[in-house]
């Protein structure tokens, strides 16, 4: 069996998205133009381009409009646009570099146990996303010159060392951030409009073109035939494949005759023949939800999760802002 090439993926654990300057561009070429200096650490334009995947952007543009790409790459105004794109992404690269430096300053290291845990998680992610076994993964790695999983682990750790250190630093920063039940309840009480549900019905239907056909179907239903089976046999719209299921909907979503009939039914009831601009319907209601406010306990955990994400993002940005204030940053672009 022909093996597809499996790329060596960078770790994706950071809660805050921070571009990674690839290890392959860390060595500067002589007299290479500098984009920014962060606490005496020089970051070149080629490193910025690698971090923002400028090559990938160029390849996409080449597929869309090669003439536009040539203007972008060969004219002064086009080059100026590319430089503005670099500038727009420069702050995130500076933030990443500050976190790398801070992690080193705090002597943050990754234990062997933690490395094993992260690497094993990465292996599972690669195998799952590529739908391959460990044996197939190893075969693919060998095709790329990597002779064992131990060698792959060494490469993985080398390429992701900075990202792993930043992740550990971030976990330390965010560890004290908590959300209390009181905060969640206050958020709920202040935003009850967000948790208000409209009246909804869950329904299925059988749609046919002619009234005589509708009468025939209704008679079969009255004789005990299965609604879903008849929908698959008779219905002329796309819902037929799902046994006529339309899902849940509120008022204003369906044509008026259909809506009035559906909302008038009780759960489990089947309508008489309903005529609309689409044809003749027979409707079955399988569930109903009354209008009202969702109970706090039903949304408590979702509220706490949302608040935690907000507080973590704020705490992380405040930490980064403090690093910026204390840093010596010299932009050259």
Coordinates of C-alpha atoms in Angstrom, one line a residue:
X1 CA 0.0 0.0 0.0
X2 CA 1.3 3.4 -0.9
X3 CA 2.0 5.5 2.1
X4 CA 1.1 9.2 2.2
X5 CA 3.7 11.5 3.6
X6 CA 3.0 12.5 7.2
X7 CA 4.3 15.9 8.1
X8 CA 6.1 16.7 11.4
X9 CA 3.5 18.8 13.1
X10 CA 4.3 21.7 15.5
X11 CA 2.7 21.4 18.9
X12 CA -0.6 23.1 19.2
X13 CA -1.1 23.5 22.9
X14 CA -1.0 27.2 23.5
X15 CA -4.3 28.8 24.7
X16 CA -3.2 32.1 23.2
X17 CA -2.2 31.8 19.6
X18 CA 1.4 32.9 19.2
X19 CA 3.3 32.4 15.9
X20 CA 6.4 30.2 16.2
X21 CA 9.6 31.2 14.4
X22 CA 10.7 27.9 12.9
X23 CA 13.9 26.3 14.0
X24 CA 15.0 26.1 10.4
X25 CA 15.3 29.9 10.1
X26 CA 16.9 30.7 13.4
X27 CA 20.4 30.9 11.9
X28 CA 20.8 34.3 10.3
X29 CA 22.6 34.8 7.0
X30 CA 25.4 37.4 6.9
X31 CA 24.1 41.0 6.6
X32 CA 20.5 39.9 6.6
X33 CA 18.0 42.7 7.1
X34 CA 16.7 43.0 10.6
X35 CA 13.0 43.4 11.3
X36 CA 13.0 44.0 15.0
X37 CA 15.4 43.8 18.0
X38 CA 13.8 42.4 21.2
X39 CA 16.1 42.8 24.3
X40 CA 19.2 42.5 22.1
X41 CA 17.7 39.5 20.2
X42 CA 17.7 40.3 16.5
X43 CA 14.8 38.9 14.4
X44 CA 15.3 39.0 10.7
X45 CA 12.8 39.7 7.9
X46 CA 13.2 36.1 6.7
X47 CA 12.3 34.9 10.2
X48 CA 9.3 37.1 10.2
X49 CA 8.3 35.7 6.8
X50 CA 8.7 32.2 8.1
X51 CA 6.6 32.9 11.2
X52 CA 3.7 34.4 9.2
X53 CA 4.0 31.8 6.5
X54 CA 4.5 34.4 3.8
X55 CA 5.5 31.6 1.3
X56 CA 2.2 29.9 1.9
X57 CA 0.3 33.1 1.2
X58 CA 2.3 33.7 -2.0
X59 CA 1.4 30.1 -3.2
X60 CA -2.3 30.7 -2.6
X61 CA -2.1 34.0 -4.5
X62 CA -0.4 32.2 -7.4
X63 CA -3.4 29.9 -7.7
X64 CA -5.8 32.8 -7.6
X65 CA -4.2 35.5 -9.8
X66 CA -0.6 35.2 -11.0
X67 CA -0.7 38.7 -12.5
X68 CA -1.6 40.2 -9.2
X69 CA 1.1 38.2 -7.5
X70 CA 3.7 39.6 -10.0
X71 CA 2.6 43.1 -9.2
X72 CA 2.9 42.4 -5.5
X73 CA 6.4 40.9 -5.8
X74 CA 7.9 43.1 -8.5
X75 CA 6.7 46.6 -8.0
X76 CA 7.6 49.1 -5.2
X77 CA 4.0 49.6 -4.2
X78 CA 3.5 45.8 -4.1
X79 CA 6.5 45.3 -1.9
X80 CA 5.2 48.1 0.3
X81 CA 2.0 46.1 0.8
X82 CA 4.0 43.0 1.7
X83 CA 5.9 45.0 4.3
X84 CA 2.7 46.4 5.8
X85 CA 1.6 42.8 6.1
X86 CA 4.8 42.0 8.0
X87 CA 4.2 45.0 10.3
X88 CA 0.6 43.9 11.0
X89 CA 2.0 40.6 12.3
X90 CA 5.1 41.9 14.0
X91 CA 3.6 42.5 17.5
X92 CA 2.6 38.8 17.8
X93 CA 6.1 37.8 16.9
X94 CA 7.5 40.2 19.5
X95 CA 5.2 38.8 22.1
X96 CA 6.3 35.3 21.3
X97 CA 9.9 36.2 21.6
X98 CA 9.3 38.0 25.0
X99 CA 7.6 34.8 26.3
X100 CA 10.6 32.7 25.1
X101 CA 13.0 35.0 26.9
X102 CA 10.9 35.0 30.0
X103 CA 10.7 31.2 30.1
X104 CA 14.5 31.0 29.8
X105 CA 14.8 33.7 32.5
X106 CA 12.7 31.6 34.9
X107 CA 14.7 28.4 34.0
X108 CA 11.5 26.6 32.9
X109 CA 12.3 23.1 31.9
X110 CA 10.1 20.2 30.7
X111 CA 10.4 17.0 32.7
X112 CA 11.0 13.7 31.0
X113 CA 7.5 12.5 32.1
X114 CA 5.9 15.6 30.6
X115 CA 7.9 15.2 27.4
X116 CA 6.7 11.6 27.1
X117 CA 3.1 12.7 27.8
X118 CA 3.2 15.5 25.1
X119 CA 5.0 13.3 22.5
X120 CA 2.5 10.5 23.0
X121 CA -0.4 12.9 22.6
X122 CA 1.2 14.2 19.4
X123 CA 1.6 10.7 18.0
X124 CA -2.1 10.0 18.7
X125 CA -3.0 13.3 17.1
X126 CA -1.0 12.5 13.9
X127 CA -2.3 9.0 13.6
X128 CA -5.9 10.1 14.2
X129 CA -5.8 13.0 11.8
X130 CA -4.1 10.9 9.1
X131 CA -6.2 7.8 9.9
X132 CA -3.1 5.6 10.1
X133 CA -1.7 3.0 12.5
X134 CA 1.6 3.4 14.4
X135 CA 3.2 0.9 11.9
X136 CA 2.1 3.0 9.0
X137 CA 3.3 6.2 10.7
X138 CA 6.7 4.6 11.2
X139 CA 6.9 3.6 7.5
X140 CA 6.0 7.1 6.5
X141 CA 8.7 8.6 8.8
X142 CA 11.3 6.2 7.3
X143 CA 10.5 7.5 3.9
X144 CA 11.4 10.9 5.2
X145 CA 14.7 9.7 6.6
X146 CA 13.6 9.2 10.2
X147 CA 14.4 5.7 11.2
X148 CA 12.6 5.4 14.6
X149 CA 10.0 6.9 16.9
X150 CA 12.9 7.8 19.2
X151 CA 14.5 9.8 16.4
X152 CA 11.1 11.4 15.7
X153 CA 10.7 12.3 19.3
X154 CA 14.1 14.0 19.4
X155 CA 13.3 16.1 16.3
X156 CA 9.9 16.9 17.7
X157 CA 11.3 18.1 21.0
X158 CA 14.0 20.2 19.3
X159 CA 11.6 21.9 16.9
X160 CA 9.1 22.5 19.7
X161 CA 11.3 23.3 22.7
X162 CA 10.4 27.0 22.8
X163 CA 6.7 26.3 22.3
X164 CA 6.8 23.7 25.1
X165 CA 8.5 26.2 27.4
X166 CA 6.0 28.9 26.6
X167 CA 3.2 26.5 27.3
X168 CA 4.6 25.6 30.7
X169 CA 5.0 29.4 31.5
X170 CA 1.5 30.0 30.4
X171 CA 0.1 27.3 32.6
X172 CA 1.9 29.0 35.6
X173 CA 0.5 32.4 34.7
X174 CA -3.0 31.1 34.3
X175 CA -3.1 28.7 37.3
X176 CA -4.4 31.3 39.7
X177 CA -7.2 32.3 37.3
X178 CA -10.5 31.0 38.6
X179 CA -14.3 31.6 38.1
X180 CA -16.5 31.4 41.2
X181 CA -20.1 30.2 41.2
X182 CA -21.1 33.7 42.4
X183 CA -19.5 35.3 39.3
X184 CA -21.3 32.8 37.1
X185 CA -24.7 33.6 38.8
X186 CA -24.2 37.3 38.5
X187 CA -23.4 36.9 34.8
X188 CA -26.6 34.9 34.4
X189 CA -28.8 37.4 36.3
X190 CA -27.4 40.3 34.3
X191 CA -27.9 38.6 30.9
X192 CA -31.2 36.7 31.2
X193 CA -32.1 37.8 27.7
X194 CA -29.2 35.7 26.3
X195 CA -30.8 32.6 27.9
X196 CA -34.4 33.2 26.8
X197 CA -35.8 30.5 24.5
X198 CA -38.5 31.1 21.9
X199 CA -41.3 28.6 21.6
X200 CA -40.2 25.8 19.2
X201 CA -41.5 22.6 17.7
X202 CA -39.6 19.6 16.4
X203 CA -41.5 18.2 13.4
X204 CA -41.4 15.9 10.4
X205 CA -43.6 16.1 7.3
X206 CA -44.6 14.3 4.2
X207 CA -44.8 16.7 1.2
X208 CA -46.6 15.7 -2.0
X209 CA -47.7 17.5 -5.2
X210 CA -51.3 16.4 -5.4
X211 CA -54.1 16.4 -2.8
X212 CA -55.2 12.9 -3.9
X213 CA -51.8 11.6 -3.0
X214 CA -51.9 13.3 0.3
X215 CA -55.3 11.7 1.1
X216 CA -53.8 8.3 0.2
X217 CA -50.8 8.8 2.5
X218 CA -53.1 10.1 5.3
X219 CA -55.3 7.0 5.0
X220 CA -52.2 4.8 5.3
X221 CA -51.1 6.7 8.5
X222 CA -54.6 6.3 10.0
X223 CA -54.3 2.5 9.2
X224 CA -51.1 2.3 11.3
X225 CA -48.4 2.8 8.7
X226 CA -45.0 4.2 9.8
X227 CA -44.7 8.0 9.2
X228 CA -40.9 7.9 8.5
X229 CA -41.3 5.0 6.0
X230 CA -44.1 6.9 4.2
X231 CA -42.0 10.1 4.1
X232 CA -39.2 8.2 2.4
X233 CA -41.6 6.7 -0.1
X234 CA -43.8 9.7 -1.0
X235 CA -42.1 12.9 0.1
X236 CA -40.8 15.1 -2.8
X237 CA -38.4 17.3 -0.9
X238 CA -34.9 16.7 0.6
X239 CA -36.2 15.7 4.0
X240 CA -37.5 12.4 2.5
X241 CA -34.0 10.8 3.0
X242 CA -34.3 11.5 6.7
X243 CA -37.8 10.2 7.0
X244 CA -39.3 13.7 6.7
X245 CA -37.4 15.1 9.7
X246 CA -37.2 18.9 9.7
X247 CA -35.6 19.5 13.0
X248 CA -36.6 22.2 15.5
X249 CA -37.8 25.6 14.5
X250 CA -39.4 28.7 16.0
X251 CA -42.2 30.9 14.6
X252 CA -41.4 32.8 11.5
X253 CA -39.2 30.1 10.0
X254 CA -41.9 28.3 8.0
X255 CA -44.6 29.3 5.6
X256 CA -47.7 30.5 7.5
X257 CA -50.1 27.5 6.8
X258 CA -47.4 25.0 7.8
X259 CA -46.4 27.0 10.9
X260 CA -49.9 27.4 12.2
X261 CA -50.7 23.7 11.8
X262 CA -47.4 22.6 13.4
X263 CA -47.7 24.8 16.5
X264 CA -51.3 23.8 17.0
X265 CA -50.4 20.1 17.3
X266 CA -49.5 18.3 20.5
X267 CA -46.4 16.1 20.7
X268 CA -47.1 12.8 18.9
X269 CA -50.0 14.2 16.9
X270 CA -50.3 14.1 13.1
X271 CA -52.0 16.9 11.2
X272 CA -54.7 16.8 8.6
X273 CA -53.6 17.8 5.0
X274 CA -52.1 21.2 5.0
X275 CA -51.8 23.2 1.7
X276 CA -49.0 25.6 1.0
X277 CA -47.2 27.1 -2.0
X278 CA -44.9 24.0 -1.9
X279 CA -47.7 21.4 -2.2
X280 CA -49.6 19.3 0.3
X281 CA -48.1 18.5 3.7
X282 CA -48.9 16.0 6.5
X283 CA -47.1 17.1 9.6
X284 CA -46.1 15.1 12.7
X285 CA -44.8 16.9 15.8
X286 CA -42.3 14.9 17.9
X287 CA -41.3 17.5 20.5
X288 CA -42.2 21.0 21.7
X289 CA -40.3 23.6 23.8
X290 CA -42.2 26.3 25.5
X291 CA -40.9 29.8 25.5
X292 CA -39.0 30.8 28.6
X293 CA -35.7 31.4 30.3
X294 CA -33.3 28.4 30.5
X295 CA -32.6 27.4 34.1
X296 CA -29.3 28.7 35.6
X297 CA -28.2 25.1 36.5
X298 CA -28.6 24.1 32.8
X299 CA -26.2 26.8 31.6
X300 CA -24.0 27.3 34.7
X301 CA -21.0 25.3 33.4
X302 CA -21.1 26.9 30.0
X303 CA -21.1 30.3 31.6
X304 CA -18.2 29.4 33.8
X305 CA -16.2 28.1 30.9
X306 CA -16.9 31.3 28.9
X307 CA -15.9 33.5 31.8
X308 CA -12.7 31.4 32.4
X309 CA -11.7 31.8 28.8
X310 CA -12.2 35.6 29.0
X311 CA -10.3 35.9 32.3
X312 CA -7.4 33.8 31.0
X313 CA -7.1 35.8 27.8
X314 CA -7.1 39.0 29.9
X315 CA -4.5 37.7 32.4
X316 CA -2.3 36.5 29.6
X317 CA -2.5 39.8 27.7
X318 CA -1.8 41.8 30.9
X319 CA 1.3 39.6 31.5
X320 CA 2.5 40.2 28.0
X321 CA 1.9 43.9 28.2
X322 CA 4.0 44.1 31.3
X323 CA 6.8 42.2 29.5
X324 CA 6.6 44.8 26.7
X325 CA 6.8 47.7 29.2
X326 CA 9.9 46.3 30.7
X327 CA 11.5 45.3 27.4
X328 CA 13.8 47.2 25.0
X329 CA 12.1 46.8 21.6
X330 CA 13.4 48.4 18.4
X331 CA 11.3 47.9 15.3
X332 CA 13.2 48.3 12.0
X333 CA 10.4 47.7 9.5

